[in-house]
Amino acid sequence: LALKPQKPLTSKGFMKYLLGGSQVMMKKKPELLPFDKNPQDYDIIIIGTPVWAWSFAPPLATFFSKVNLKDKKIALFSCNKGDNGKTFERMRKELAGNEILGEMEFFQPLDKEPENNYYKAKEWVKSIVQKCIV
């Protein structure tokens, strides 16, 4: 399920970082395009986000406020070019009432050692699956 804002950020470069970061700081929840899948239909969910201003991206704020996820098994990952900040802490707070199976941070996954990051992601997903087979 891809979370797509109705009005995506069209800025480039530094302005995109500035506008995106201000959305996080101001706790904006952009309107999203309709989902093509119902998250309620799944018991195990993996949620990933880029890190914006040391937190998750604003479309996830909208998702968390609109979708009542309870009693799910959830794994979290993030991708960043700097610092993960409080991304996972804030996601766990939004996902209270669920079992968090694991967290994985990827630092510049496509730029720095993409093959190693691919292996790291593959092994992490295997560990998540193992936790669900109990």
mmCIF file of C-alpha atoms in Angstrom:
data_model
loop_
_atom_site.group_PDB
_atom_site.id
_atom_site.type_symbol
_atom_site.label_atom_id
_atom_site.label_comp_id
_atom_site.label_asym_id
_atom_site.label_seq_id
_atom_site.Cartn_x
_atom_site.Cartn_y
_atom_site.Cartn_z
ATOM 1 C CA LEU A 1 0.000 0.000 0.000
ATOM 2 C CA ALA A 2 1.578 3.256 -1.110
ATOM 3 C CA LEU A 3 0.422 6.379 0.711
ATOM 4 C CA LYS A 4 0.062 9.043 -1.943
ATOM 5 C CA PRO A 5 -0.869 12.624 -1.012
ATOM 6 C CA GLN A 6 -3.531 14.281 -3.140
ATOM 7 C CA LYS A 7 -1.150 17.245 -3.459
ATOM 8 C CA PRO A 8 2.443 15.969 -3.516
ATOM 9 C CA LEU A 9 5.361 18.265 -2.723
ATOM 10 C CA THR A 10 6.550 19.668 -6.036
ATOM 11 C CA SER A 11 9.548 21.592 -4.732
ATOM 12 C CA LYS A 12 13.049 20.355 -5.420
ATOM 13 C CA GLY A 13 16.330 20.368 -3.536
ATOM 14 C CA PHE A 14 16.621 22.360 -0.327
ATOM 15 C CA MET A 15 13.092 23.813 -0.606
ATOM 16 C CA LYS A 16 11.626 20.309 -0.598
ATOM 17 C CA TYR A 17 13.476 19.542 2.655
ATOM 18 C CA LEU A 18 12.353 22.838 4.163
ATOM 19 C CA LEU A 19 8.685 22.383 3.216
ATOM 20 C CA GLY A 20 8.642 18.707 4.206
ATOM 21 C CA GLY A 21 10.310 19.402 7.534
ATOM 22 C CA SER A 22 7.880 22.210 8.292
ATOM 23 C CA GLN A 23 4.963 19.843 7.623
ATOM 24 C CA VAL A 24 6.348 17.469 10.255
ATOM 25 C CA MET A 25 6.945 20.246 12.789
ATOM 26 C CA MET A 26 3.446 21.643 12.245
ATOM 27 C CA LYS A 27 1.948 18.118 12.470
ATOM 28 C CA LYS A 28 0.297 18.417 9.054
ATOM 29 C CA LYS A 29 -1.830 15.526 7.830
ATOM 30 C CA PRO A 30 -2.096 15.780 4.050
ATOM 31 C CA GLU A 31 -5.164 14.332 2.334
ATOM 32 C CA LEU A 32 -4.329 10.999 0.736
ATOM 33 C CA LEU A 33 -5.534 9.365 -2.444
ATOM 34 C CA PRO A 34 -7.849 6.391 -1.807
ATOM 35 C CA PHE A 35 -6.146 3.152 -0.753
ATOM 36 C CA ASP A 36 -6.078 0.208 -3.142
ATOM 37 C CA LYS A 37 -5.872 -2.211 -0.196
ATOM 38 C CA ASN A 38 -7.576 -2.346 3.190
ATOM 39 C CA PRO A 39 -4.984 -2.510 6.007
ATOM 40 C CA GLN A 40 -7.622 -4.150 8.234
ATOM 41 C CA ASP A 41 -7.436 -7.257 6.015
ATOM 42 C CA TYR A 42 -3.885 -8.020 7.185
ATOM 43 C CA ASP A 43 -2.555 -9.479 10.449
ATOM 44 C CA ILE A 44 1.108 -8.642 9.742
ATOM 45 C CA ILE A 45 2.067 -5.228 8.409
ATOM 46 C CA ILE A 46 5.475 -3.776 7.560
ATOM 47 C CA ILE A 47 5.519 0.029 7.626
ATOM 48 C CA GLY A 48 8.355 2.006 6.097
ATOM 49 C CA THR A 49 9.049 5.720 5.929
ATOM 50 C CA PRO A 50 11.659 8.208 4.875
ATOM 51 C CA VAL A 51 12.840 10.302 7.810
ATOM 52 C CA TRP A 52 11.657 13.899 7.665
ATOM 53 C CA ALA A 53 12.791 16.280 10.408
ATOM 54 C CA TRP A 54 13.771 13.325 12.632
ATOM 55 C CA SER A 55 10.324 11.725 12.346
ATOM 56 C CA PHE A 56 8.049 9.833 9.954
ATOM 57 C CA ALA A 57 6.695 11.471 6.800
ATOM 58 C CA PRO A 58 3.399 13.417 7.020
ATOM 59 C CA PRO A 59 1.383 10.924 4.918
ATOM 60 C CA LEU A 60 1.937 8.397 7.722
ATOM 61 C CA ALA A 61 0.460 10.886 10.207
ATOM 62 C CA THR A 62 -2.679 10.904 8.065
ATOM 63 C CA PHE A 63 -2.645 7.103 7.817
ATOM 64 C CA PHE A 64 -2.286 6.677 11.582
ATOM 65 C CA SER A 65 -5.169 9.091 12.235
ATOM 66 C CA LYS A 66 -7.522 7.484 9.691
ATOM 67 C CA VAL A 67 -6.770 3.751 10.041
ATOM 68 C CA ASN A 68 -7.468 2.094 13.366
ATOM 69 C CA LEU A 69 -4.720 -0.509 13.597
ATOM 70 C CA LYS A 70 -5.168 -2.692 16.690
ATOM 71 C CA ASP A 71 -3.992 -6.196 17.538
ATOM 72 C CA LYS A 72 -1.722 -6.359 14.486
ATOM 73 C CA LYS A 73 1.858 -7.583 14.233
ATOM 74 C CA ILE A 74 3.862 -4.697 12.849
ATOM 75 C CA ALA A 75 7.474 -4.229 11.757
ATOM 76 C CA LEU A 76 8.946 -0.768 11.161
ATOM 77 C CA PHE A 77 11.725 0.478 8.920
ATOM 78 C CA SER A 78 13.084 3.856 7.943
ATOM 79 C CA CYS A 79 15.463 5.277 5.378
ATOM 80 C CA ASN A 80 17.461 8.435 5.993
ATOM 81 C CA LYS A 81 20.405 10.480 4.919
ATOM 82 C CA GLY A 82 21.208 11.826 8.348
ATOM 83 C CA ASP A 83 19.657 10.865 11.650
ATOM 84 C CA ASN A 84 16.689 8.620 12.437
ATOM 85 C CA GLY A 85 15.790 10.887 15.345
ATOM 86 C CA LYS A 86 12.622 9.827 17.147
ATOM 87 C CA THR A 87 11.069 8.156 14.116
ATOM 88 C CA PHE A 88 10.504 4.735 15.694
ATOM 89 C CA GLU A 89 9.576 6.144 19.099
ATOM 90 C CA ARG A 90 6.851 8.270 17.492
ATOM 91 C CA MET A 91 5.647 5.412 15.300
ATOM 92 C CA ARG A 92 5.382 3.084 18.312
ATOM 93 C CA LYS A 93 3.324 5.723 20.118
ATOM 94 C CA GLU A 94 0.914 5.962 17.157
ATOM 95 C CA LEU A 95 0.726 2.161 16.983
ATOM 96 C CA ALA A 96 -0.063 1.464 20.641
ATOM 97 C CA GLY A 97 -2.193 -1.671 20.948
ATOM 98 C CA ASN A 98 -0.144 -3.584 18.391
ATOM 99 C CA GLU A 99 2.816 -5.928 18.682
ATOM 100 C CA ILE A 100 5.965 -4.350 17.236
ATOM 101 C CA LEU A 101 8.031 -7.200 15.787
ATOM 102 C CA GLY A 102 11.144 -5.216 14.996
ATOM 103 C CA GLU A 103 12.675 -2.022 13.680
ATOM 104 C CA MET A 104 15.338 -1.446 11.058
ATOM 105 C CA GLU A 105 17.040 1.784 10.037
ATOM 106 C CA PHE A 106 18.669 2.091 6.629
ATOM 107 C CA PHE A 107 21.180 4.901 6.144
ATOM 108 C CA GLN A 108 21.341 5.987 2.483
ATOM 109 C CA PRO A 109 20.314 2.489 1.370
ATOM 110 C CA LEU A 110 20.666 3.096 -2.383
ATOM 111 C CA ASP A 111 23.795 5.256 -2.181
ATOM 112 C CA LYS A 112 25.932 3.501 0.433
ATOM 113 C CA GLU A 113 26.536 -0.212 -0.017
ATOM 114 C CA PRO A 114 23.248 -1.085 -1.778
ATOM 115 C CA GLU A 115 24.144 -4.787 -1.948
ATOM 116 C CA ASN A 116 24.838 -4.894 1.791
ATOM 117 C CA ASN A 117 21.568 -3.065 2.492
ATOM 118 C CA TYR A 118 19.690 -5.531 0.298
ATOM 119 C CA TYR A 119 21.156 -8.407 2.350
ATOM 120 C CA LYS A 120 20.421 -6.566 5.601
ATOM 121 C CA ALA A 121 16.772 -6.039 4.548
ATOM 122 C CA LYS A 122 16.399 -9.660 3.453
ATOM 123 C CA GLU A 123 17.749 -11.000 6.755
ATOM 124 C CA TRP A 124 15.604 -8.586 8.745
ATOM 125 C CA VAL A 125 12.444 -9.717 6.944
ATOM 126 C CA LYS A 126 13.415 -13.349 7.592
ATOM 127 C CA SER A 127 13.691 -12.566 11.315
ATOM 128 C CA ILE A 128 10.241 -10.920 11.251
ATOM 129 C CA VAL A 129 8.744 -13.973 9.536
ATOM 130 C CA GLN A 130 10.343 -16.271 12.126
ATOM 131 C CA LYS A 131 8.664 -14.296 14.923
ATOM 132 C CA CYS A 132 5.300 -14.874 13.253
ATOM 133 C CA ILE A 133 5.704 -18.634 12.813
ATOM 134 C CA VAL A 134 5.647 -19.363 16.538
#
